[in-house]
Amino acid sequence: MSTAPEQPNIPEKFLSPYDPNKVESRLYAAWEDSDFFNPDMCVKKGITRADAKPFSIVLPPPNVTGTLHLGGALMVTIEDILVRYQRMRGKKTLWLPGTDSAAIATQTRVEKNIQKAEGKTRHDLGREELLKRISAFVEENKATILKQFRGMGASLDWSRYLYTMDEQHYRAVMEAFIRMYDAGLIYRGNRIVNWDPKGQTTISDDEIVHEERDAKLYTFRYAKDFPIPIATTRLETKVGDTAVAVHPDDERYKKFIGKEYDVVFCDTLIHIKIIADESVEKDFGTGALGVTPAHSHIDWEIADRHNLQRPQVINEYAKMMVEGRLKGKKVAEAREEVVSWLKDEGLLEKVEDIKQNVATAERTGAIIEPLPKLQWWVNVNKEFVIPYSDIPGIASGATTTLKEVMRKSVESGAVSFVSERYERVYYHWIDNLRDWCISRQIWFGHRIPVWYKEGEMKVQIDSPGAGWEQDEDVLDTWFSSGLWTFSTLGWPDKTSDLTTFHPTDVIESGYDILFFWMARMILMSGFFLGQVPFRTIYIHGLVRDENGRKLSKSLGNNIDPTEVGAQYGTDALRMGLIVGNTPGADFNFNPQKVGAYKKFANKLWNITRFIFSETEGVTVNNMFSEFTPDDQALTKRRNELMTDITRDMENYRFYLAAEKLYHYTWHEVADVILEESKTIFAGEDADAKASRAQFLLHTLRSLLIALHPFMPYVTEEIWQDSPFKRDERPFLMVEQWIE
RNA sequence: GGGCGAUUAGCUCAGUUGGUAGAGCGCCCCGUUUACACCGGGAUGGUCGCAAGUUCGAGUCUUGCAUCGCCCACCA
């Protein structure tokens, strides 16, 4: 390599193109070793004032056994930009990392592995052995995701890292269950649940996806002398009917209301009462609804109102439980059997082809069987006294409900959305919220702290003694995730972290888990602390490919952010994910764009090389006041830009700030100002030279600072060999922001 | 059935409170190899989905329409 003799003091690294691969892991290690990711250390080392305003954000914990996908890379980028910016603003900044056990997903995967390798099911292994295997699997896999987050440049405080199955979080979950139970908000009840016959567990309403399928709508009578024909798609459930509901104003059926009939339907004796219920649609089907309380949510509610029997006729394996010709048949076969029986009896009046939305389990794809089960529930409508509340509109000591807590937290503005339109979606969701089923029939997770012995029940963490059996079920993963903003800070202990950093400032996540997670955090934080969990919700959209298609392995268009980062550099990847990405909207990711930002990193590198070589021997003078009129004008323009950028940062417009900085750097500084400077430096005017030298140095310094949240690596790498570096602040990462 | 969003250059998208339309990539021409070929200069390219309204002025606000997409909802 040639080292130009006329540039003796320029650090040699600037003479060859910027190479991210030579820089990134070294710099990340240096940052991490410095302890400046930890706000306490920043205070201790004099970087942050002890009385500085705190800024905190929790990382939505990724699946501990997962790998980083592009959506995750976007999440990390946005949050790191936010955090680096706030840290440079001088705030006591905490970004708290963690990983999630992802109970169902992880257990399913381990079970599958065992099935493949050993041909055994979890029941062959037993609970204890399975949990051991899962734990080993987690240990083996968790390093990957943590390494990938580091690779993105994430300035997370690893000293506070928490895994959802760690002791600290476990205690929080147990405590939460017990306190909610004591407050009367958690109850055990035999109620209709969404049962996943494949996964053999209950799932919540939010874990259901509706799929449109072709179905047949059958119109039939229970018996020859039954007065009202009814329509249904699920003939096999009709052996579980206990009523026929009609609309109270329906002239056709008014005269039958209150009458009761005993009929033998497909070998099963059923007792049908004709009832009137407002929920029945007069114009659909025959205007009469066969009520199957045990196997339909709506019918269950009707049964509540009319005090009906609720015989269960389908079991956990989606097979018929009745005697006779349907016995033991799967639901689909049973349906065919009922059809042929109806035909034989001359009871089938009509068969129509319709489109139907079928509820399926998001994870296993199985068709959901609604059936009654003894489960644990959180009552979202029951009143309780909130001992302490910071939530506007709910006073300390007031009587309220969890639903009201969720609504008021947002309505009052205590929690606000960066994209306002999500607020209405949120209210809509709350209004339709039913009691939350929190028990799951899997083994990996937080086991319900309830003990039984001879009909007695105790709610406590440890076994009450010999002969007591613990509840078999574990808690819904979202029950524990809902505590995340404060369990990570040490709750239920009254820690100084909790006082300092809660409520957190921002939660940042994709809209796919808005309700799963964010709404539940609001619920939990409101109940346990009387606080909102965060003040601002930043929702990012789905990352798609450049043609707007979803990224998926099966489509073959999956993009591994780690590979992209290795090819173009992490800074370029971050820019490619941010520029043009509006909060809340889906985003099409274009690898070519990332290529453009790789060039940009190099451009900045070369701007540095030029400026350093032209200002050889010049001392940076922050108080310099002898600017030429031209340089005064340029300084004014630069200052205005920085003010503008700061405003964008404060308002979460990172996509704009990044683009403006890009444009200014390349097309104003490099293309115009540097070209013009060549003439000045070649000329004779010493004052103009001195002025321009100071201007260029000040400008480079500003650019590095403003670009650092977006492109942390290249800016830090330049800074480390620049005259801007100060002894008391060894990294650009902890330098002060310029407004 | 209810709600939400989108429609801007060939492609993918920005455009923050209304003030003569922007970026990346692509395409064409020219130049440069002592900051940078991970380069520079220039050119081409848009009736901002359609229609009406408010305004001195509308991509931006209002209304209607069209097309596409998403979310919610168990018409059994």
PDB file of C-alpha atoms in Angstrom, chain A residues 299-536:
ATOM      1  CA  ASP A 299     -74.662 -21.078  22.762  1.00  0.00           C
ATOM      2  CA  TRP A 300     -72.807 -21.232  26.055  1.00  0.00           C
ATOM      3  CA  GLU A 301     -73.815 -17.641  26.699  1.00  0.00           C
ATOM      4  CA  ILE A 302     -77.398 -18.364  25.708  1.00  0.00           C
ATOM      5  CA  ALA A 303     -77.348 -21.264  28.141  1.00  0.00           C
ATOM      6  CA  ASP A 304     -76.173 -18.864  30.837  1.00  0.00           C
ATOM      7  CA  ARG A 305     -79.191 -16.671  30.242  1.00  0.00           C
ATOM      8  CA  HIS A 306     -81.722 -19.511  30.144  1.00  0.00           C
ATOM      9  CA  ASN A 307     -80.275 -21.903  32.659  1.00  0.00           C
ATOM     10  CA  LEU A 308     -79.844 -24.784  30.227  1.00  0.00           C
ATOM     11  CA  GLN A 309     -78.131 -28.122  30.639  1.00  0.00           C
ATOM     12  CA  ARG A 310     -74.738 -28.370  28.920  1.00  0.00           C
ATOM     13  CA  PRO A 311     -74.018 -31.977  28.012  1.00  0.00           C
ATOM     14  CA  GLN A 312     -70.567 -32.519  26.518  1.00  0.00           C
ATOM     15  CA  VAL A 313     -70.681 -34.754  23.444  1.00  0.00           C
ATOM     16  CA  ILE A 314     -67.203 -34.212  21.980  1.00  0.00           C
ATOM     17  CA  ASN A 315     -63.997 -35.040  23.820  1.00  0.00           C
ATOM     18  CA  GLU A 316     -60.450 -33.631  23.806  1.00  0.00           C
ATOM     19  CA  TYR A 317     -59.525 -35.753  20.804  1.00  0.00           C
ATOM     20  CA  ALA A 318     -62.386 -34.309  18.778  1.00  0.00           C
ATOM     21  CA  LYS A 319     -64.259 -37.602  18.975  1.00  0.00           C
ATOM     22  CA  MET A 320     -67.876 -38.259  19.827  1.00  0.00           C
ATOM     23  CA  MET A 321     -68.664 -39.217  23.409  1.00  0.00           C
ATOM     24  CA  VAL A 322     -72.237 -40.429  22.911  1.00  0.00           C
ATOM     25  CA  GLU A 323     -73.471 -43.991  22.708  1.00  0.00           C
ATOM     26  CA  GLY A 324     -74.989 -45.469  19.600  1.00  0.00           C
ATOM     27  CA  ARG A 325     -73.982 -45.092  15.990  1.00  0.00           C
ATOM     28  CA  LEU A 326     -71.823 -41.997  16.543  1.00  0.00           C
ATOM     29  CA  LYS A 327     -69.806 -43.464  19.392  1.00  0.00           C
ATOM     30  CA  GLY A 328     -66.074 -42.788  19.144  1.00  0.00           C
ATOM     31  CA  LYS A 329     -66.280 -41.287  15.671  1.00  0.00           C
ATOM     32  CA  LYS A 330     -64.254 -38.257  14.705  1.00  0.00           C
ATOM     33  CA  VAL A 331     -66.354 -35.152  14.236  1.00  0.00           C
ATOM     34  CA  ALA A 332     -66.084 -35.134  10.435  1.00  0.00           C
ATOM     35  CA  GLU A 333     -67.132 -38.800  10.180  1.00  0.00           C
ATOM     36  CA  ALA A 334     -69.872 -38.264  12.701  1.00  0.00           C
ATOM     37  CA  ARG A 335     -71.237 -35.449  10.563  1.00  0.00           C
ATOM     38  CA  GLU A 336     -71.522 -37.761   7.569  1.00  0.00           C
ATOM     39  CA  GLU A 337     -73.175 -40.365   9.755  1.00  0.00           C
ATOM     40  CA  VAL A 338     -75.774 -37.846  10.921  1.00  0.00           C
ATOM     41  CA  VAL A 339     -76.426 -36.846   7.320  1.00  0.00           C
ATOM     42  CA  SER A 340     -77.157 -40.418   6.293  1.00  0.00           C
ATOM     43  CA  TRP A 341     -79.324 -40.950   9.361  1.00  0.00           C
ATOM     44  CA  LEU A 342     -81.311 -37.784   8.562  1.00  0.00           C
ATOM     45  CA  LYS A 343     -81.746 -38.935   4.981  1.00  0.00           C
ATOM     46  CA  ASP A 344     -82.966 -42.338   6.106  1.00  0.00           C
ATOM     47  CA  GLU A 345     -85.436 -40.722   8.442  1.00  0.00           C
ATOM     48  CA  GLY A 346     -86.560 -38.171   5.864  1.00  0.00           C
ATOM     49  CA  LEU A 347     -85.596 -35.300   8.157  1.00  0.00           C
ATOM     50  CA  LEU A 348     -83.078 -33.506   5.950  1.00  0.00           C
ATOM     51  CA  GLU A 349     -84.809 -30.606   4.232  1.00  0.00           C
ATOM     52  CA  LYS A 350     -82.038 -28.716   2.470  1.00  0.00           C
ATOM     53  CA  VAL A 351     -78.257 -28.706   1.907  1.00  0.00           C
ATOM     54  CA  GLU A 352     -76.579 -25.478   0.773  1.00  0.00           C
ATOM     55  CA  ASP A 353     -72.958 -24.709  -0.055  1.00  0.00           C
ATOM     56  CA  ILE A 354     -71.673 -21.778   1.942  1.00  0.00           C
ATOM     57  CA  LYS A 355     -68.385 -20.132   2.827  1.00  0.00           C
ATOM     58  CA  GLN A 356     -67.604 -20.402   6.487  1.00  0.00           C
ATOM     59  CA  ASN A 357     -64.940 -18.956   8.730  1.00  0.00           C
ATOM     60  CA  VAL A 358     -63.438 -21.831  10.627  1.00  0.00           C
ATOM     61  CA  ALA A 359     -61.478 -21.167  13.802  1.00  0.00           C
ATOM     62  CA  THR A 360     -58.069 -22.814  13.695  1.00  0.00           C
ATOM     63  CA  ALA A 361     -55.168 -22.819  16.098  1.00  0.00           C
ATOM     64  CA  GLU A 362     -52.486 -20.411  14.967  1.00  0.00           C
ATOM     65  CA  ARG A 363     -49.701 -22.710  16.026  1.00  0.00           C
ATOM     66  CA  THR A 364     -50.848 -26.192  15.086  1.00  0.00           C
ATOM     67  CA  GLY A 365     -53.377 -25.427  12.370  1.00  0.00           C
ATOM     68  CA  ALA A 366     -55.929 -27.720  13.998  1.00  0.00           C
ATOM     69  CA  ILE A 367     -59.604 -26.856  13.929  1.00  0.00           C
ATOM     70  CA  ILE A 368     -60.614 -25.547  17.308  1.00  0.00           C
ATOM     71  CA  GLU A 369     -63.168 -27.548  19.245  1.00  0.00           C
ATOM     72  CA  PRO A 370     -64.990 -25.362  21.720  1.00  0.00           C
ATOM     73  CA  LEU A 371     -65.669 -27.478  24.775  1.00  0.00           C
ATOM     74  CA  PRO A 372     -66.177 -27.058  28.495  1.00  0.00           C
ATOM     75  CA  LYS A 373     -63.140 -27.418  30.724  1.00  0.00           C
ATOM     76  CA  LEU A 374     -62.141 -26.638  34.233  1.00  0.00           C
ATOM     77  CA  GLN A 375     -59.713 -23.791  33.749  1.00  0.00           C
ATOM     78  CA  TRP A 376     -58.230 -20.747  35.431  1.00  0.00           C
ATOM     79  CA  TRP A 377     -59.508 -17.361  34.348  1.00  0.00           C
ATOM     80  CA  VAL A 378     -58.837 -13.686  34.855  1.00  0.00           C
ATOM     81  CA  ASN A 379     -62.053 -11.775  35.274  1.00  0.00           C
ATOM     82  CA  VAL A 380     -61.700  -8.541  33.338  1.00  0.00           C
ATOM     83  CA  ASN A 381     -65.073  -7.124  34.372  1.00  0.00           C
ATOM     84  CA  LYS A 382     -65.084  -7.734  38.099  1.00  0.00           C
ATOM     85  CA  GLU A 383     -64.796  -4.711  40.341  1.00  0.00           C
ATOM     86  CA  PHE A 384     -61.914  -4.373  42.737  1.00  0.00           C
ATOM     87  CA  VAL A 385     -60.432  -1.626  44.862  1.00  0.00           C
ATOM     88  CA  ILE A 386     -57.194  -0.272  43.482  1.00  0.00           C
ATOM     89  CA  PRO A 387     -55.043   0.728  46.447  1.00  0.00           C
ATOM     90  CA  TYR A 388     -52.881   3.172  44.563  1.00  0.00           C
ATOM     91  CA  SER A 389     -53.210   4.699  41.121  1.00  0.00           C
ATOM     92  CA  ASP A 390     -51.240   7.141  38.997  1.00  0.00           C
ATOM     93  CA  ILE A 391     -53.540   6.534  36.071  1.00  0.00           C
ATOM     94  CA  PRO A 392     -55.476   9.696  35.299  1.00  0.00           C
ATOM     95  CA  GLY A 393     -59.184   9.120  35.768  1.00  0.00           C
ATOM     96  CA  ILE A 394     -58.734   6.368  38.328  1.00  0.00           C
ATOM     97  CA  ALA A 395     -58.176   7.569  41.886  1.00  0.00           C
ATOM     98  CA  SER A 396     -56.220   5.698  44.508  1.00  0.00           C
ATOM     99  CA  GLY A 397     -58.654   3.631  46.539  1.00  0.00           C
ATOM    100  CA  ALA A 398     -61.297   3.751  43.812  1.00  0.00           C
ATOM    101  CA  THR A 399     -63.369   0.817  42.688  1.00  0.00           C
ATOM    102  CA  THR A 400     -62.556  -0.179  39.143  1.00  0.00           C
ATOM    103  CA  THR A 401     -62.187  -3.115  36.754  1.00  0.00           C
ATOM    104  CA  LEU A 402     -59.289  -4.386  34.707  1.00  0.00           C
ATOM    105  CA  LYS A 403     -61.110  -3.346  31.571  1.00  0.00           C
ATOM    106  CA  GLU A 404     -61.461   0.173  32.876  1.00  0.00           C
ATOM    107  CA  VAL A 405     -57.766   0.259  33.777  1.00  0.00           C
ATOM    108  CA  MET A 406     -56.927  -0.727  30.229  1.00  0.00           C
ATOM    109  CA  ARG A 407     -59.266   1.816  28.728  1.00  0.00           C
ATOM    110  CA  LYS A 408     -58.391   4.771  30.985  1.00  0.00           C
ATOM    111  CA  SER A 409     -54.666   4.244  30.570  1.00  0.00           C
ATOM    112  CA  VAL A 410     -54.965   5.115  26.900  1.00  0.00           C
ATOM    113  CA  GLU A 411     -58.010   7.386  26.958  1.00  0.00           C
ATOM    114  CA  SER A 412     -56.323   9.705  29.448  1.00  0.00           C
ATOM    115  CA  GLY A 413     -53.281  10.034  27.243  1.00  0.00           C
ATOM    116  CA  ALA A 414     -51.039   8.450  29.872  1.00  0.00           C
ATOM    117  CA  VAL A 415     -50.195   5.965  27.143  1.00  0.00           C
ATOM    118  CA  SER A 416     -50.129   7.266  23.605  1.00  0.00           C
ATOM    119  CA  PHE A 417     -49.524   5.763  20.220  1.00  0.00           C
ATOM    120  CA  VAL A 418     -46.990   7.182  17.782  1.00  0.00           C
ATOM    121  CA  SER A 419     -49.407   6.129  15.049  1.00  0.00           C
ATOM    122  CA  GLU A 420     -52.708   7.388  16.369  1.00  0.00           C
ATOM    123  CA  ARG A 421     -54.855   5.105  14.291  1.00  0.00           C
ATOM    124  CA  TYR A 422     -53.969   2.144  16.469  1.00  0.00           C
ATOM    125  CA  GLU A 423     -55.738   3.774  19.381  1.00  0.00           C
ATOM    126  CA  ARG A 424     -59.182   3.049  17.970  1.00  0.00           C
ATOM    127  CA  VAL A 425     -58.218  -0.520  17.202  1.00  0.00           C
ATOM    128  CA  TYR A 426     -57.141  -0.841  20.811  1.00  0.00           C
ATOM    129  CA  TYR A 427     -60.495   0.368  22.186  1.00  0.00           C
ATOM    130  CA  HIS A 428     -62.338  -1.952  19.889  1.00  0.00           C
ATOM    131  CA  TRP A 429     -60.308  -4.856  21.178  1.00  0.00           C
ATOM    132  CA  ILE A 430     -60.976  -3.962  24.819  1.00  0.00           C
ATOM    133  CA  ASP A 431     -64.694  -3.644  24.241  1.00  0.00           C
ATOM    134  CA  ASN A 432     -64.830  -7.166  22.878  1.00  0.00           C
ATOM    135  CA  LEU A 433     -62.623  -8.644  25.553  1.00  0.00           C
ATOM    136  CA  ARG A 434     -63.944 -11.652  27.436  1.00  0.00           C
ATOM    137  CA  ASP A 435     -62.527 -13.283  30.540  1.00  0.00           C
ATOM    138  CA  TRP A 436     -59.009 -14.397  29.877  1.00  0.00           C
ATOM    139  CA  CYS A 437     -58.239 -18.104  30.110  1.00  0.00           C
ATOM    140  CA  ILE A 438     -54.763 -18.323  31.621  1.00  0.00           C
ATOM    141  CA  SER A 439     -54.209 -22.057  32.110  1.00  0.00           C
ATOM    142  CA  ARG A 440     -52.466 -24.170  29.508  1.00  0.00           C
ATOM    143  CA  GLN A 441     -52.142 -27.932  29.384  1.00  0.00           C
ATOM    144  CA  ILE A 442     -48.457 -28.073  28.591  1.00  0.00           C
ATOM    145  CA  TRP A 443     -45.515 -28.727  30.882  1.00  0.00           C
ATOM    146  CA  PHE A 444     -42.999 -26.059  30.019  1.00  0.00           C
ATOM    147  CA  GLY A 445     -43.846 -22.788  31.659  1.00  0.00           C
ATOM    148  CA  HIS A 446     -44.782 -21.316  35.013  1.00  0.00           C
ATOM    149  CA  ARG A 447     -46.793 -23.940  36.839  1.00  0.00           C
ATOM    150  CA  ILE A 448     -49.921 -22.702  38.537  1.00  0.00           C
ATOM    151  CA  PRO A 449     -49.257 -22.265  42.281  1.00  0.00           C
ATOM    152  CA  VAL A 450     -52.338 -24.091  43.452  1.00  0.00           C
ATOM    153  CA  TRP A 451     -52.412 -27.294  45.492  1.00  0.00           C
ATOM    154  CA  TYR A 452     -55.137 -29.861  46.027  1.00  0.00           C
ATOM    155  CA  LYS A 453     -55.752 -32.541  48.654  1.00  0.00           C
ATOM    156  CA  GLU A 454     -58.978 -34.389  49.303  1.00  0.00           C
ATOM    157  CA  GLY A 455     -61.180 -31.659  47.895  1.00  0.00           C
ATOM    158  CA  GLU A 456     -59.237 -28.898  49.589  1.00  0.00           C
ATOM    159  CA  MET A 457     -57.375 -26.213  47.662  1.00  0.00           C
ATOM    160  CA  LYS A 458     -54.546 -23.908  48.624  1.00  0.00           C
ATOM    161  CA  VAL A 459     -52.992 -21.082  46.612  1.00  0.00           C
ATOM    162  CA  GLN A 460     -49.313 -20.714  47.434  1.00  0.00           C
ATOM    163  CA  ILE A 461     -45.916 -21.181  45.860  1.00  0.00           C
ATOM    164  CA  ASP A 462     -44.532 -24.120  47.831  1.00  0.00           C
ATOM    165  CA  SER A 463     -46.196 -27.407  48.626  1.00  0.00           C
ATOM    166  CA  PRO A 464     -48.267 -27.236  51.795  1.00  0.00           C
ATOM    167  CA  GLY A 465     -46.996 -30.690  52.749  1.00  0.00           C
ATOM    168  CA  ALA A 466     -47.352 -34.400  52.138  1.00  0.00           C
ATOM    169  CA  GLY A 467     -50.267 -35.529  50.030  1.00  0.00           C
ATOM    170  CA  TRP A 468     -50.803 -32.207  48.323  1.00  0.00           C
ATOM    171  CA  GLU A 469     -50.794 -32.319  44.537  1.00  0.00           C
ATOM    172  CA  GLN A 470     -49.951 -29.278  42.468  1.00  0.00           C
ATOM    173  CA  ASP A 471     -52.233 -28.165  39.647  1.00  0.00           C
ATOM    174  CA  GLU A 472     -51.019 -29.818  36.438  1.00  0.00           C
ATOM    175  CA  ASP A 473     -51.361 -26.733  34.266  1.00  0.00           C
ATOM    176  CA  VAL A 474     -48.968 -23.920  33.464  1.00  0.00           C
ATOM    177  CA  LEU A 475     -49.804 -20.273  32.912  1.00  0.00           C
ATOM    178  CA  ASP A 476     -50.401 -18.668  29.563  1.00  0.00           C
ATOM    179  CA  THR A 477     -47.126 -17.185  28.439  1.00  0.00           C
ATOM    180  CA  TRP A 478     -48.742 -13.740  28.142  1.00  0.00           C
ATOM    181  CA  PHE A 479     -49.668 -13.788  31.802  1.00  0.00           C
ATOM    182  CA  SER A 480     -45.983 -13.737  32.601  1.00  0.00           C
ATOM    183  CA  SER A 481     -45.011 -11.445  29.719  1.00  0.00           C
ATOM    184  CA  GLY A 482     -47.538  -8.912  30.939  1.00  0.00           C
ATOM    185  CA  LEU A 483     -45.354  -8.319  33.992  1.00  0.00           C
ATOM    186  CA  TRP A 484     -42.238  -7.739  31.934  1.00  0.00           C
ATOM    187  CA  THR A 485     -41.788  -3.958  32.293  1.00  0.00           C
ATOM    188  CA  PHE A 486     -41.617  -4.259  36.062  1.00  0.00           C
ATOM    189  CA  SER A 487     -40.550  -7.837  36.804  1.00  0.00           C
ATOM    190  CA  THR A 488     -37.341  -7.020  34.933  1.00  0.00           C
ATOM    191  CA  LEU A 489     -36.787  -4.123  37.326  1.00  0.00           C
ATOM    192  CA  GLY A 490     -36.992  -6.310  40.395  1.00  0.00           C
ATOM    193  CA  TRP A 491     -40.697  -6.358  41.309  1.00  0.00           C
ATOM    194  CA  PRO A 492     -42.192  -7.525  43.668  1.00  0.00           C
ATOM    195  CA  ASP A 493     -39.299  -6.029  45.625  1.00  0.00           C
ATOM    196  CA  LYS A 494     -39.330  -2.265  45.902  1.00  0.00           C
ATOM    197  CA  THR A 495     -36.044  -1.764  44.106  1.00  0.00           C
ATOM    198  CA  SER A 496     -34.457   1.523  43.169  1.00  0.00           C
ATOM    199  CA  ASP A 497     -34.583   0.400  39.544  1.00  0.00           C
ATOM    200  CA  LEU A 498     -38.335   0.166  39.806  1.00  0.00           C
ATOM    201  CA  THR A 499     -38.565   3.654  41.254  1.00  0.00           C
ATOM    202  CA  THR A 500     -36.174   5.123  38.732  1.00  0.00           C
ATOM    203  CA  PHE A 501     -37.134   3.416  35.506  1.00  0.00           C
ATOM    204  CA  HIS A 502     -40.837   2.588  35.780  1.00  0.00           C
ATOM    205  CA  PRO A 503     -43.047   3.534  33.965  1.00  0.00           C
ATOM    206  CA  THR A 504     -40.782   2.947  31.022  1.00  0.00           C
ATOM    207  CA  ASP A 505     -40.791   5.581  28.309  1.00  0.00           C
ATOM    208  CA  VAL A 506     -41.385   3.652  25.139  1.00  0.00           C
ATOM    209  CA  ILE A 507     -42.453   0.212  24.067  1.00  0.00           C
ATOM    210  CA  GLU A 508     -41.560  -0.676  20.539  1.00  0.00           C
ATOM    211  CA  SER A 509     -42.986  -3.661  18.751  1.00  0.00           C
ATOM    212  CA  GLY A 510     -44.778  -5.002  15.724  1.00  0.00           C
ATOM    213  CA  TYR A 511     -48.547  -4.688  15.489  1.00  0.00           C
ATOM    214  CA  ASP A 512     -48.939  -8.445  15.483  1.00  0.00           C
ATOM    215  CA  ILE A 513     -48.556  -8.572  19.243  1.00  0.00           C
ATOM    216  CA  LEU A 514     -50.273  -5.294  20.095  1.00  0.00           C
ATOM    217  CA  PHE A 515     -53.034  -7.082  21.951  1.00  0.00           C
ATOM    218  CA  PHE A 516     -51.310 -10.234  23.019  1.00  0.00           C
ATOM    219  CA  TRP A 517     -48.727  -8.305  24.817  1.00  0.00           C
ATOM    220  CA  MET A 518     -49.071  -4.525  25.085  1.00  0.00           C
ATOM    221  CA  ALA A 519     -52.665  -4.588  26.289  1.00  0.00           C
ATOM    222  CA  ARG A 520     -51.752  -7.196  28.879  1.00  0.00           C
ATOM    223  CA  MET A 521     -48.826  -5.150  30.113  1.00  0.00           C
ATOM    224  CA  ILE A 522     -51.195  -2.232  30.609  1.00  0.00           C
ATOM    225  CA  LEU A 523     -53.537  -4.511  32.535  1.00  0.00           C
ATOM    226  CA  MET A 524     -50.823  -5.960  34.764  1.00  0.00           C
ATOM    227  CA  SER A 525     -48.981  -2.739  35.411  1.00  0.00           C
ATOM    228  CA  GLY A 526     -52.236  -0.981  36.228  1.00  0.00           C
ATOM    229  CA  PHE A 527     -53.315  -3.667  38.659  1.00  0.00           C
ATOM    230  CA  PHE A 528     -50.032  -4.209  40.466  1.00  0.00           C
ATOM    231  CA  LEU A 529     -48.477  -0.750  40.423  1.00  0.00           C
ATOM    232  CA  GLY A 530     -51.289   1.622  39.573  1.00  0.00           C
ATOM    233  CA  GLN A 531     -49.053   2.836  36.776  1.00  0.00           C
ATOM    234  CA  VAL A 532     -48.982   2.583  33.041  1.00  0.00           C
ATOM    235  CA  PRO A 533     -46.142   0.317  31.865  1.00  0.00           C
ATOM    236  CA  PHE A 534     -44.930   2.796  29.224  1.00  0.00           C
ATOM    237  CA  ARG A 535     -45.808   6.250  27.988  1.00  0.00           C
ATOM    238  CA  THR A 536     -45.436   5.813  24.271  1.00  0.00           C
TER     239      THR A 536
END
